[in-house]
Coordinates of C-alpha atoms in Angstrom, one line a residue:
X217 CA 102.8 22.3 84.7
X218 CA 99.8 21.8 82.5
X219 CA 100.6 24.9 80.5
X220 CA 104.1 23.5 79.8
X221 CA 102.7 20.3 78.6
X222 CA 100.2 22.1 76.4
X223 CA 102.9 24.2 74.9
X224 CA 105.1 21.2 74.2
X225 CA 102.3 19.3 72.6
X226 CA 101.7 22.3 70.3
X227 CA 105.3 22.2 69.2
X228 CA 105.0 18.5 68.5
X229 CA 101.9 18.8 66.5
X230 CA 102.7 22.0 64.6
X231 CA 106.4 21.5 63.8
X232 CA 107.8 18.1 64.4
X233 CA 104.8 16.3 62.6
X234 CA 104.9 19.0 59.9
X235 CA 108.6 18.2 59.2
X236 CA 107.9 14.4 59.2
X237 CA 105.1 14.7 56.7
X238 CA 107.0 17.0 54.6
X239 CA 109.9 14.6 54.4
X240 CA 107.4 11.8 53.6
X241 CA 105.8 13.9 50.9
X242 CA 109.1 14.6 49.2
X243 CA 110.1 11.0 49.4
X244 CA 106.8 10.0 47.8
X245 CA 107.6 12.1 44.8
X246 CA 110.5 9.6 44.1
X247 CA 109.8 6.4 45.8
X248 CA 106.5 4.5 46.4
X249 CA 105.6 1.5 48.5
X250 CA 104.1 -1.3 46.8
X251 CA 102.3 -4.6 47.8
X252 CA 102.8 -7.7 45.7
X253 CA 100.2 -10.5 45.2
X254 CA 102.3 -12.9 47.5
X255 CA 101.2 -10.6 50.4
X256 CA 104.6 -8.9 50.9
X257 CA 105.6 -5.2 50.8
X258 CA 108.4 -3.6 48.8
X259 CA 109.6 -0.2 47.6
X260 CA 110.2 0.9 44.0
X261 CA 110.9 4.1 42.1
X262 CA 107.9 6.1 40.6
X263 CA 107.2 5.4 37.0
X264 CA 106.2 7.9 34.3
X265 CA 102.5 7.2 34.9
X266 CA 102.9 8.0 38.6
X267 CA 104.2 11.5 37.6
X268 CA 101.2 11.9 35.2
X269 CA 98.9 11.1 38.1
X270 CA 100.6 13.5 40.3
X271 CA 100.2 16.2 37.7
X272 CA 96.5 15.4 37.2
X273 CA 95.9 15.5 41.0
X274 CA 97.8 18.7 41.4
X275 CA 95.8 20.2 38.6
X276 CA 92.6 19.0 40.2
X277 CA 93.5 20.5 43.6
X278 CA 94.5 23.7 41.9
X279 CA 91.2 24.0 40.1
X280 CA 89.3 23.2 43.3
X281 CA 91.3 26.0 45.2
X282 CA 90.6 28.4 42.4
X283 CA 87.0 27.8 42.5
X284 CA 86.6 27.5 46.2
X285 CA 84.1 30.3 46.5
X286 CA 81.8 28.6 43.9
X287 CA 82.2 25.3 45.6
X288 CA 81.4 26.8 49.1
X289 CA 78.4 28.7 47.9
X290 CA 76.8 26.2 45.5
X291 CA 77.6 22.6 46.7
X292 CA 74.4 21.0 48.1
X293 CA 75.0 18.0 50.5
X294 CA 71.8 16.3 49.5
X295 CA 72.6 16.6 45.7
X296 CA 76.1 15.3 46.4
X297 CA 74.8 12.4 48.4
X298 CA 72.7 11.2 45.4
X299 CA 75.5 11.7 43.0
X300 CA 78.0 10.0 45.3
X301 CA 75.8 7.0 45.9
X302 CA 75.0 6.5 42.2
X303 CA 78.8 6.5 41.5
X304 CA 79.5 4.2 44.4
X305 CA 76.8 1.7 43.5
X306 CA 77.9 1.7 39.8
X307 CA 81.4 1.2 41.0
X308 CA 80.4 -1.8 43.2
X309 CA 78.5 -3.5 40.4
X310 CA 81.1 -2.8 37.7
X311 CA 84.0 -3.9 39.7
X312 CA 82.6 -6.9 41.4
X313 CA 85.7 -7.6 43.6
X314 CA 85.4 -11.1 45.0
X315 CA 86.3 -11.2 48.7
X316 CA 89.8 -12.2 49.3
X317 CA 92.0 -12.8 52.3
X318 CA 90.5 -11.4 55.5
X319 CA 87.6 -10.1 53.5
X320 CA 86.5 -13.5 52.4
X321 CA 86.4 -14.9 55.8
X322 CA 84.7 -11.8 57.3
X323 CA 82.0 -11.9 54.6
X324 CA 81.3 -15.6 55.0
X325 CA 81.2 -15.3 58.8
X326 CA 78.8 -12.2 58.6
X327 CA 76.3 -14.2 56.4
X328 CA 76.5 -17.2 58.9
X329 CA 75.7 -14.8 61.7
X330 CA 73.0 -13.0 59.8
X331 CA 71.2 -16.4 59.2
X332 CA 71.6 -17.6 62.8
X333 CA 74.3 -20.2 62.1
X334 CA 76.9 -18.6 64.3
X335 CA 78.6 -21.9 65.4
X336 CA 79.2 -22.8 61.7
X337 CA 81.6 -19.8 61.7
X338 CA 84.3 -21.7 63.6
X339 CA 84.5 -24.5 61.2
X340 CA 86.8 -22.2 59.2
X341 CA 90.4 -22.5 60.5
X342 CA 91.0 -18.8 59.8
X343 CA 89.4 -18.0 63.2
X344 CA 91.9 -20.0 65.2
X345 CA 94.5 -17.5 64.0
X346 CA 92.5 -14.3 63.9
X347 CA 89.8 -14.8 66.5
X348 CA 89.7 -11.1 67.4
X349 CA 88.2 -10.3 63.9
X350 CA 85.0 -12.2 64.8
X351 CA 83.6 -8.9 66.4
X352 CA 83.6 -7.2 63.0
X353 CA 81.9 -10.2 61.5
X354 CA 79.2 -9.8 64.2
X355 CA 78.9 -6.1 63.4
X356 CA 78.3 -6.8 59.7
X357 CA 76.2 -9.9 60.4
X358 CA 73.7 -7.9 62.5
X359 CA 73.6 -5.2 59.7
X360 CA 72.8 -8.0 57.2
X361 CA 69.8 -9.5 59.2
X362 CA 67.2 -7.1 57.6
X363 CA 69.1 -6.9 54.3
X364 CA 69.8 -9.2 51.4
X365 CA 72.6 -11.6 52.4
X366 CA 74.7 -10.3 49.7
X367 CA 78.3 -8.9 49.4
X368 CA 76.6 -5.9 47.6
X369 CA 74.6 -5.0 50.7
X370 CA 77.8 -4.7 52.9
X371 CA 79.5 -2.5 50.3
X372 CA 76.4 -0.2 49.9
X373 CA 76.5 0.2 53.7
X374 CA 80.2 1.0 53.5
X375 CA 79.4 3.7 51.0
X376 CA 76.7 5.2 53.3
X377 CA 79.1 5.2 56.2
X378 CA 81.9 6.9 54.1
X379 CA 79.5 9.6 52.9
X380 CA 78.2 10.3 56.5
X381 CA 81.6 10.5 58.1
X382 CA 82.9 12.8 55.3
X383 CA 80.0 15.1 55.9
X384 CA 80.7 15.0 59.6
X385 CA 84.4 15.9 59.1
X386 CA 83.4 18.9 57.0
X387 CA 80.9 20.0 59.7
X388 CA 83.5 19.6 62.3
X389 CA 85.9 21.6 60.3
X390 CA 83.4 24.4 60.0
X391 CA 83.0 24.3 63.8
X392 CA 86.7 24.9 64.1
X393 CA 86.7 27.9 61.8
X394 CA 87.6 26.5 58.4
X395 CA 86.1 28.8 55.9
X396 CA 86.0 26.5 53.0
X397 CA 84.7 23.3 54.6
X398 CA 82.8 22.2 51.5
X399 CA 86.1 22.2 49.7
X400 CA 87.4 19.6 52.2
X401 CA 84.1 17.7 51.7
X402 CA 84.6 17.5 47.9
X403 CA 88.3 16.5 48.3
X404 CA 87.5 13.7 50.8
X405 CA 84.5 12.5 48.8
X406 CA 86.6 11.7 45.8
X407 CA 89.9 10.9 47.6
X408 CA 90.7 7.6 45.7
X409 CA 92.0 5.5 48.6
X410 CA 88.9 6.3 50.7
X411 CA 86.6 5.7 47.7
X412 CA 88.3 2.3 46.9
X413 CA 87.7 1.2 50.4
X414 CA 83.9 1.0 50.0
X415 CA 84.6 -2.3 48.2
X416 CA 86.7 -3.5 51.1
X417 CA 85.2 -5.5 54.1
X418 CA 87.4 -4.7 57.0
X419 CA 87.6 -2.6 60.2
X420 CA 88.7 0.7 58.6
X421 CA 85.3 2.1 57.4
X422 CA 83.1 1.2 60.4
X423 CA 85.7 2.1 62.9
X424 CA 86.3 5.5 61.3
X425 CA 82.6 6.1 61.1
X426 CA 82.1 5.6 64.8
X427 CA 85.2 7.4 65.9
X428 CA 84.3 10.5 63.9
X429 CA 80.6 10.3 65.0
X430 CA 81.8 10.4 68.5
X431 CA 84.0 13.4 67.9
X432 CA 81.1 15.1 66.1
X433 CA 78.8 14.5 69.0
X434 CA 81.4 15.8 71.4
X435 CA 82.0 18.9 69.4
X436 CA 78.3 19.7 68.9
X437 CA 76.8 18.6 72.2
X438 CA 79.7 18.8 74.6
X439 CA 78.0 15.7 76.3
X440 CA 80.3 12.9 77.2
X441 CA 77.4 10.4 77.8
X442 CA 76.0 10.9 74.3
X443 CA 79.5 10.6 72.8
X444 CA 80.0 7.3 74.7
X445 CA 77.4 5.5 72.4
X446 CA 79.4 5.6 69.1
X447 CA 82.7 5.3 71.1
X448 CA 81.5 2.0 72.6
X449 CA 81.0 0.7 69.0
X450 CA 84.4 1.9 68.0
X451 CA 86.2 0.2 70.9
X452 CA 84.1 -2.9 70.4
X453 CA 85.6 -3.1 66.9
X454 CA 89.2 -2.0 67.8
X455 CA 91.0 -1.4 71.1
X456 CA 92.8 1.7 69.6
X457 CA 89.3 3.5 69.8
X458 CA 90.6 4.4 73.3
X459 CA 92.9 6.9 71.7
X460 CA 90.0 9.1 71.0
X461 CA 88.7 8.7 74.6
X462 CA 92.1 9.7 75.9
X463 CA 92.3 12.7 73.4
X464 CA 88.9 14.0 74.6
X465 CA 89.8 13.6 78.3
X466 CA 93.1 15.5 77.8
X467 CA 91.4 18.3 75.9
X468 CA 89.1 18.8 78.9
X469 CA 92.0 18.6 81.4
X470 CA 94.1 21.2 79.4
X471 CA 91.4 23.8 79.3
X472 CA 92.0 26.8 81.3
X473 CA 88.7 26.7 83.2
X474 CA 88.4 24.6 86.3
X475 CA 86.7 21.2 85.9
X476 CA 83.4 21.1 87.7
X477 CA 82.2 18.1 89.7
X478 CA 79.4 17.3 87.3
X479 CA 81.9 17.2 84.4
X480 CA 84.3 15.1 86.4
X481 CA 81.5 12.6 87.0
X482 CA 80.7 12.5 83.3
X483 CA 84.5 11.8 82.6
X484 CA 84.5 8.9 85.0
X485 CA 81.2 7.5 83.7
X486 CA 82.4 7.8 80.1
X487 CA 85.5 5.7 81.0
X488 CA 83.5 3.1 82.8
X489 CA 81.0 2.8 79.8
X490 CA 83.6 2.7 77.1
X491 CA 85.7 0.1 78.9
X492 CA 83.1 -2.3 80.4
X493 CA 80.4 -2.4 77.7
X494 CA 82.7 -3.5 74.8
X495 CA 84.6 -5.8 77.1
X496 CA 81.4 -7.3 78.4
X497 CA 79.9 -7.9 74.9
X498 CA 83.0 -9.5 73.7
X499 CA 83.2 -11.8 76.7
X500 CA 79.6 -12.7 76.2
X501 CA 80.2 -13.6 72.5
X502 CA 83.2 -15.7 73.5
X503 CA 81.3 -17.5 76.2
X504 CA 78.2 -18.3 74.0
X505 CA 79.9 -19.1 70.7
X506 CA 83.6 -19.6 70.8
X507 CA 84.4 -23.4 71.2
X508 CA 86.3 -24.3 74.4
X509 CA 88.9 -26.2 72.5
X510 CA 89.6 -23.2 70.1
X511 CA 93.2 -22.0 70.7
X512 CA 94.0 -18.4 70.5
X513 CA 97.2 -16.6 69.9
X514 CA 98.4 -14.1 72.6
X515 CA 98.0 -10.4 71.7
X516 CA 101.8 -10.0 72.0
X517 CA 102.1 -11.6 68.6
X518 CA 101.0 -8.4 67.0
X519 CA 103.8 -6.4 68.8
X520 CA 106.3 -9.0 67.8
X521 CA 105.2 -9.1 64.2
X522 CA 105.1 -5.2 64.2
X523 CA 108.9 -5.3 64.7
X524 CA 109.9 -7.8 62.0
X525 CA 112.6 -6.6 59.7
X526 CA 111.9 -8.7 56.6
X527 CA 108.6 -6.9 55.9
X528 CA 109.3 -3.9 58.0
X529 CA 106.6 -4.5 60.5
X530 CA 103.7 -5.9 58.3
X531 CA 102.2 -9.2 58.8
X532 CA 104.7 -12.1 58.3
X533 CA 102.7 -14.8 60.0
X534 CA 105.4 -15.5 62.6
X535 CA 102.8 -16.4 65.2
X536 CA 103.3 -18.5 68.2
X537 CA 101.0 -19.7 71.0
X538 CA 103.9 -19.2 73.4
X539 CA 104.7 -15.6 72.6
X540 CA 105.7 -13.6 75.6
X541 CA 107.5 -10.3 76.5
X542 CA 110.8 -12.0 76.5
X543 CA 110.6 -12.6 72.8
X544 CA 109.8 -9.0 72.1
X545 CA 112.6 -7.7 74.4
X546 CA 115.1 -10.1 72.8
X547 CA 114.0 -8.9 69.3
X548 CA 114.4 -5.2 70.3
X549 CA 117.9 -5.8 71.7
X550 CA 118.9 -7.9 68.7
X551 CA 117.8 -5.2 66.2
X552 CA 119.2 -2.2 68.1
X553 CA 118.1 1.4 67.8
X554 CA 119.4 1.9 64.2
X555 CA 117.6 -1.1 62.7
X556 CA 114.4 -0.3 64.7
X557 CA 114.4 3.3 63.4
X558 CA 114.7 2.0 59.8
X559 CA 111.8 -0.5 60.4
X560 CA 109.6 2.1 61.9
X561 CA 110.5 4.7 59.2
X562 CA 109.7 2.2 56.4
X563 CA 106.5 1.2 58.1
X564 CA 105.3 4.7 58.6
X565 CA 106.1 5.6 55.0
X566 CA 104.7 2.4 53.5
X567 CA 101.5 2.2 55.5
X568 CA 99.8 5.1 53.7
X569 CA 100.4 3.3 50.4
X570 CA 99.9 -0.3 51.5
X571 CA 96.2 -0.9 51.4
X572 CA 95.6 1.6 48.6
X573 CA 98.1 -0.1 46.3
X574 CA 96.9 -3.6 47.3
X575 CA 93.3 -2.7 46.5
X576 CA 94.2 -0.9 43.3
X577 CA 96.1 -3.9 42.0
X578 CA 93.2 -6.2 42.9
X579 CA 90.8 -4.0 41.1
X580 CA 93.0 -3.6 38.0
X581 CA 93.3 -7.5 38.0
X582 CA 89.5 -7.8 38.1
X583 CA 89.1 -5.2 35.3
X584 CA 91.6 -6.9 33.2
X585 CA 89.8 -10.3 33.5
X586 CA 86.5 -8.7 32.7
X587 CA 87.8 -7.0 29.6

């Protein structure tokens, strides 16, 4: 039974996902997802400068592949760290992106937390709508305690986390037999969406950092207890951190060798730690700092919003304190399979572009104003 499931999962990952991503790649040569300043997504055809960018990127990838032996033999991680951090700090200073939208509230809350004024955070009405984001504010707030209470500090920390998890990815790739792992390292180091995100204060960078660190520890040490430490932080920031936990547990179950009692106990202990510690810390924060009168939206709002047709699953602020499963079921029945498939397809295709385009446009606006 396990062998059948393993073979089926191999087919899914190797062929079906390959077909899906190939289709998306072909579509991306013609159409791109955009994000307007009124916070709404839309699609448009690629312009001439998009094709120029594609040619430049293709040329860059070709040159990297052609010189892969040189890159693999001569790239030094310490030297690249210095170069990357200099470029990142120059970028942060030269493009002083003022926090906007969620970032603005996150930054202000982190400063309040770092200076010990936690209760002041909830004077901002933002937290009545997006109360779950407060845990990220606590993460950055704690980091800011020994650092200057500046937006620059957070962005430099972001750059450090990005460099570290890119290095870890390249090392994991090497463990899995990738011969030119430094080629992957260089590609990720200057992958523009990832680089732009160091100027962005949201879940993505710290969450990725802890998820990849957890995988790195598991691959290197094969110790689930050590792995639980970064995984606790990842699940504290976002619940979908449990996906990595599930993936690791399944990889152990699907191995051909029999699971020993000690390993089984590690697996159980890992589940307990990763579930109870983040939940306990969140409950403690809520109990100590969240005002009793502060209303909160049910988590089902996110599912309901994720199925909206107008913005194909992106945030449309159709929130309700009374949201329940009946609302979701009614929406699914009303849309039907055809419309749902279109929404999900648009969302999958557009999501890879969304934040990159949004951030790019914001940066271009800042540079235009500075010029």
